[in-house]
CSV table of C-alpha atoms in Angstrom, one decimal:
chain,number,residue,atom,x,y,z
A,1,MET,CA,12.1,17.1,14.7
A,2,ALA,CA,10.3,19.5,12.4
A,3,TYR,CA,6.8,20.6,13.3
A,4,VAL,CA,4.0,19.2,11.2
A,5,PRO,CA,0.7,21.3,11.4
A,6,ILE,CA,-2.2,19.2,12.4
A,7,ILE,CA,-4.0,20.2,9.2
A,8,THR,CA,-1.2,18.8,7.1
A,9,ALA,CA,-0.9,15.7,9.2
A,10,ILE,CA,-4.7,14.9,8.7
A,11,GLU,CA,-4.6,15.6,5.0
A,12,LEU,CA,-1.6,13.3,4.5
A,13,ALA,CA,-3.0,10.6,6.8
A,14,ILE,CA,-6.3,10.5,4.8
A,15,VAL,CA,-4.4,10.3,1.5
A,16,ASP,CA,-2.3,7.4,2.9
A,17,ARG,CA,-5.3,5.5,4.2
A,18,LEU,CA,-7.2,5.9,0.9
A,19,ARG,CA,-4.2,4.9,-1.2
A,20,ARG,CA,-3.8,1.7,0.8
A,21,GLY,CA,-7.5,1.0,1.2
A,22,LEU,CA,-8.9,1.8,-2.3
A,23,GLY,CA,-6.1,-0.2,-4.1
A,24,ARG,CA,-6.8,-0.4,-7.9
A,25,MET,CA,-10.3,1.0,-7.5
A,26,VAL,CA,-8.6,4.4,-8.4
A,27,ASP,CA,-5.6,5.4,-10.4
A,28,GLU,CA,-4.6,8.3,-8.1
A,29,VAL,CA,-5.1,9.6,-4.6
A,30,SER,CA,-3.4,12.9,-3.7
A,31,THR,CA,-4.0,16.2,-2.0
A,32,TYR,CA,-6.0,18.7,-4.1
A,33,GLY,CA,-4.1,21.2,-6.0
A,34,GLY,CA,-6.8,23.1,-8.0
A,35,GLU,CA,-7.1,20.4,-10.6
A,36,PHE,CA,-10.8,21.2,-11.4
A,37,ASP,CA,-9.9,24.9,-11.8
A,38,ASP,CA,-7.2,24.1,-14.3
A,39,ASP,CA,-7.5,25.2,-18.0
A,40,GLU,CA,-6.3,21.7,-18.9
A,41,PHE,CA,-9.4,20.0,-17.4
A,42,ASP,CA,-9.4,17.4,-20.1
A,43,THR,CA,-6.0,16.2,-18.9
A,44,VAL,CA,-7.3,15.8,-15.4
A,45,ILE,CA,-10.2,13.7,-16.6
A,46,ARG,CA,-7.7,11.2,-18.1
A,47,ARG,CA,-6.5,10.5,-14.5
A,48,PHE,CA,-10.0,9.3,-13.5
A,49,PRO,CA,-11.0,7.3,-11.5
A,50,ALA,CA,-9.2,9.3,-8.8
A,51,ALA,CA,-9.6,10.9,-5.4
A,52,TRP,CA,-8.3,14.2,-4.0
A,53,VAL,CA,-8.1,15.4,-0.4
A,54,THR,CA,-8.3,19.0,0.9
A,55,PHE,CA,-8.9,21.0,4.0
A,56,GLY,CA,-12.3,22.5,4.1
A,57,GLY,CA,-11.8,25.0,7.0
A,58,VAL,CA,-12.6,25.4,10.6
A,59,ARG,CA,-16.3,25.8,11.3
A,60,ARG,CA,-16.0,27.1,14.8
A,61,THR,CA,-13.6,27.2,17.8
A,62,GLU,CA,-14.7,27.1,21.4
A,63,PRO,CA,-12.9,27.1,24.8
A,64,HIS,CA,-11.8,23.7,26.0
A,65,SER,CA,-10.7,24.8,29.4
A,66,ALA,CA,-11.9,27.1,32.1
A,67,GLY,CA,-8.8,29.3,31.8
A,68,ARG,CA,-9.1,29.5,28.0
A,69,THR,CA,-5.6,28.1,27.6
A,70,LYS,CA,-6.9,25.4,25.3
A,71,TRP,CA,-9.4,25.7,22.4
A,72,ARG,CA,-11.3,23.1,20.5
A,73,ALA,CA,-11.3,23.6,16.8
A,74,GLU,CA,-14.2,22.0,14.8
A,75,ALA,CA,-12.9,21.3,11.2
A,76,THR,CA,-14.0,19.9,7.9
A,77,PHE,CA,-12.0,17.9,5.3
A,78,VAL,CA,-13.2,17.1,1.8
A,79,VAL,CA,-12.5,14.1,-0.4
A,80,MET,CA,-13.4,14.6,-4.1
A,81,VAL,CA,-13.8,11.5,-6.2
A,82,GLY,CA,-14.2,11.3,-9.9
A,83,ALA,CA,-14.9,8.7,-12.6
A,84,ARG,CA,-15.5,8.8,-16.3
A,85,SER,CA,-17.2,6.6,-18.9
A,86,LEU,CA,-17.2,6.4,-22.7
A,87,ARG,CA,-20.7,5.0,-22.6
A,88,SER,CA,-23.0,7.2,-20.6
A,89,GLU,CA,-23.5,9.5,-17.6
A,90,GLN,CA,-25.2,6.7,-15.8
A,91,THR,CA,-22.2,4.4,-16.3
A,92,SER,CA,-19.8,7.0,-14.9
A,93,ARG,CA,-21.8,6.8,-11.6
A,94,HIS,CA,-23.0,3.2,-11.6
A,95,GLY,CA,-20.0,1.6,-13.2
A,96,GLY,CA,-20.0,-0.8,-16.1
A,97,ALA,CA,-19.6,-4.4,-17.0
A,98,ALA,CA,-15.8,-4.2,-17.1
A,99,LYS,CA,-13.8,-4.2,-13.9
A,100,ALA,CA,-12.0,-1.0,-14.9
A,101,GLU,CA,-15.3,0.9,-15.3
A,102,VAL,CA,-15.5,2.0,-11.7
A,103,GLY,CA,-18.4,4.3,-11.0
A,104,THR,CA,-18.3,7.2,-8.5
A,105,ASN,CA,-21.1,5.6,-6.4
A,106,LEU,CA,-18.8,2.7,-5.5
A,107,ILE,CA,-15.9,5.0,-4.7
A,108,VAL,CA,-18.1,7.2,-2.5
A,109,SER,CA,-19.2,4.2,-0.5
A,110,ALA,CA,-15.7,2.8,-0.2
A,111,VAL,CA,-14.2,6.2,0.9
A,112,ARG,CA,-16.9,6.6,3.6
A,113,TYR,CA,-16.4,3.0,4.8
A,114,LEU,CA,-12.6,3.6,5.0
A,115,LEU,CA,-12.8,6.9,6.8
A,116,ASN,CA,-15.9,6.9,9.1
A,117,GLN,CA,-14.9,6.9,12.8
A,118,GLN,CA,-11.1,6.8,12.0
A,119,ASP,CA,-8.5,9.0,13.6
A,120,MET,CA,-5.4,7.6,11.8
A,121,ALA,CA,-3.5,7.5,15.2
A,122,LEU,CA,-3.7,11.4,15.3
A,123,PRO,CA,-4.8,13.5,18.4
A,124,ILE,CA,-8.1,14.3,16.8
A,125,ARG,CA,-11.8,13.3,17.2
A,126,GLU,CA,-12.7,10.4,14.9
A,127,LEU,CA,-13.8,11.5,11.5
A,128,GLN,CA,-17.6,11.9,11.2
A,129,PRO,CA,-19.2,11.6,7.7
A,130,GLY,CA,-21.0,14.8,6.5
A,131,SER,CA,-22.7,15.9,3.3
A,132,ILE,CA,-22.1,14.6,-0.2
A,133,ARG,CA,-22.3,17.1,-3.0
A,134,THR,CA,-22.3,16.8,-6.8
A,135,LEU,CA,-19.5,18.8,-8.4
A,136,PHE,CA,-19.8,17.6,-12.0
A,137,ASN,CA,-22.3,15.2,-13.5
A,138,THR,CA,-22.1,15.9,-17.2
A,139,ARG,CA,-21.0,14.7,-20.6
A,140,THR,CA,-18.1,16.2,-22.5
A,141,ARG,CA,-17.6,15.9,-26.2
A,142,ASP,CA,-16.2,12.3,-25.9
A,143,GLU,CA,-17.3,10.9,-22.6
A,144,ALA,CA,-19.3,11.3,-19.4
A,145,ILE,CA,-17.8,12.4,-16.1
A,146,SER,CA,-19.1,12.2,-12.5
A,147,VAL,CA,-17.4,14.0,-9.6
A,148,PHE,CA,-18.6,14.2,-6.0
A,149,ALA,CA,-17.3,16.0,-2.9
A,150,LEU,CA,-17.5,14.1,0.5
A,151,GLU,CA,-17.3,16.0,3.8
A,152,PHE,CA,-15.7,14.6,6.9
A,153,HIS,CA,-15.8,16.5,10.3
A,154,THR,CA,-13.3,16.3,13.1
A,155,ALA,CA,-11.9,18.3,16.0
A,156,TRP,CA,-8.6,18.9,17.8
A,157,VAL,CA,-7.4,20.9,20.8
A,158,GLU,CA,-5.1,23.9,20.4
A,159,ASP,CA,-3.0,25.5,23.1
A,160,SER,CA,-2.8,29.3,23.6
A,161,LEU,CA,-0.2,31.6,25.2
A,162,PHE,CA,-0.8,33.5,28.4
A,163,LEU,CA,-1.8,37.1,28.0
A,164,GLY,CA,1.0,39.1,26.5
A,165,ALA,CA,3.4,36.2,26.4
A,166,PHE,CA,5.5,35.0,23.4
A,167,PRO,CA,6.8,31.4,22.8
A,168,HIS,CA,9.8,30.2,24.7
A,169,GLY,CA,11.5,28.7,21.6
A,170,VAL,CA,13.0,25.2,21.5
A,171,SER,CA,12.4,24.5,25.2
A,172,GLU,CA,8.6,24.7,24.6
A,173,GLY,CA,8.3,22.2,21.8
A,174,SER,CA,8.4,21.9,18.0
A,175,LEU,CA,5.8,24.6,17.1
A,176,ALA,CA,7.6,27.1,19.3
A,177,ARG,CA,10.9,26.1,17.6
A,178,ALA,CA,9.5,27.3,14.3
A,179,PHE,CA,9.0,30.8,15.7
A,180,GLU,CA,12.7,30.8,16.8
A,181,GLU,CA,13.9,29.5,13.4
A,182,TYR,CA,12.0,32.2,11.6
A,183,GLY,CA,13.2,35.0,13.9
A,184,GLY,CA,10.0,35.6,15.8
A,185,GLN,CA,10.1,37.2,19.3
A,186,ILE,CA,11.0,34.6,22.0
A,187,ASP,CA,10.5,34.9,25.7
A,188,PRO,CA,13.1,33.5,28.1
A,189,PRO,CA,12.2,30.1,29.6
A,190,PRO,CA,10.3,30.2,32.9
A,191,ALA,CA,12.3,30.0,36.1
A,192,ASP,CA,12.8,26.6,37.6
A,193,TRP,CA,10.5,25.8,40.5
A,194,LYS,CA,12.3,26.1,43.8
A,195,ALA,CA,9.7,25.7,46.4
A,196,THR,CA,6.1,26.2,47.5
A,197,VAL,CA,5.2,27.4,51.0
A,198,LEU,CA,1.8,26.7,52.4
A,199,ARG,CA,0.7,28.6,55.5
A,200,TYR,CA,-2.3,27.7,57.6
A,201,TYR,CA,-4.1,30.3,59.8
A,202,LEU,CA,-6.5,28.9,62.4
A,203,ARG,CA,-7.0,32.4,63.8
A,204,PRO,CA,-7.7,34.8,60.9
A,205,GLN,CA,-7.1,37.8,63.0
A,206,ASN,CA,-3.4,36.8,63.4
A,207,GLU,CA,-2.3,37.4,59.8
A,208,ASN,CA,1.4,37.7,60.5
A,209,ALA,CA,2.0,34.5,62.4
A,210,PRO,CA,0.6,31.3,60.8
A,211,ASP,CA,-0.3,28.4,63.1
A,212,ALA,CA,1.4,25.9,60.8
A,213,GLU,CA,3.5,25.9,57.7
A,214,ASP,CA,4.5,23.4,55.0
A,215,ARG,CA,7.4,23.8,52.5
A,216,LEU,CA,7.3,21.7,49.3
A,217,GLU,CA,10.6,21.4,47.4
A,218,PRO,CA,11.6,19.4,44.3
A,219,LYS,CA,13.5,16.2,45.1
A,220,GLU,CA,17.2,16.2,44.3
A,221,LYS,CA,18.1,14.0,41.3
A,222,SER,CA,20.2,11.0,42.4
């Protein structure tokens, strides 16, 4: 099974939940692909009302275990919502009398209601609502547009390799498989556990002869 990065999984899960939850409130929900940087911005406006989802970055990463083999990444995702109106700037935000005149204020409220405290069945901390910023609130030659950016914060735990180690390839999991498929350096798998010997010394001065000894060995498979 191909490895899906957690960032990708979260993006796609947010898109899926918003598509199902918003219904006909918007005409489109997708991952952001630079639509607002496009020279054909007028074409993008024609797709309003709409929502786009993008990864906003990792704010900080802290140790999650004493041995620093696991790290907790604090991340932000952004949902951009846009609506337009032939009437006025206010209508682009507040909505109009017609059902199709959905204002951005309604979409903002709906998106936060759908995403707050949700984890979409992923190994992450539930989404926490963050800031809301105005991206566009203006009038073009023919119509008014309103676009907001909504932040959501989450966190996940990442594993790390031991000092100097490389992945073990397929035997270690789907992420390690990717290193093997792309020709990265792979370490041999660790040796199988054979036994553990526990020695007990009641007389510390007698280091060579333990007073008792236990030997732990794996059970044979039947």
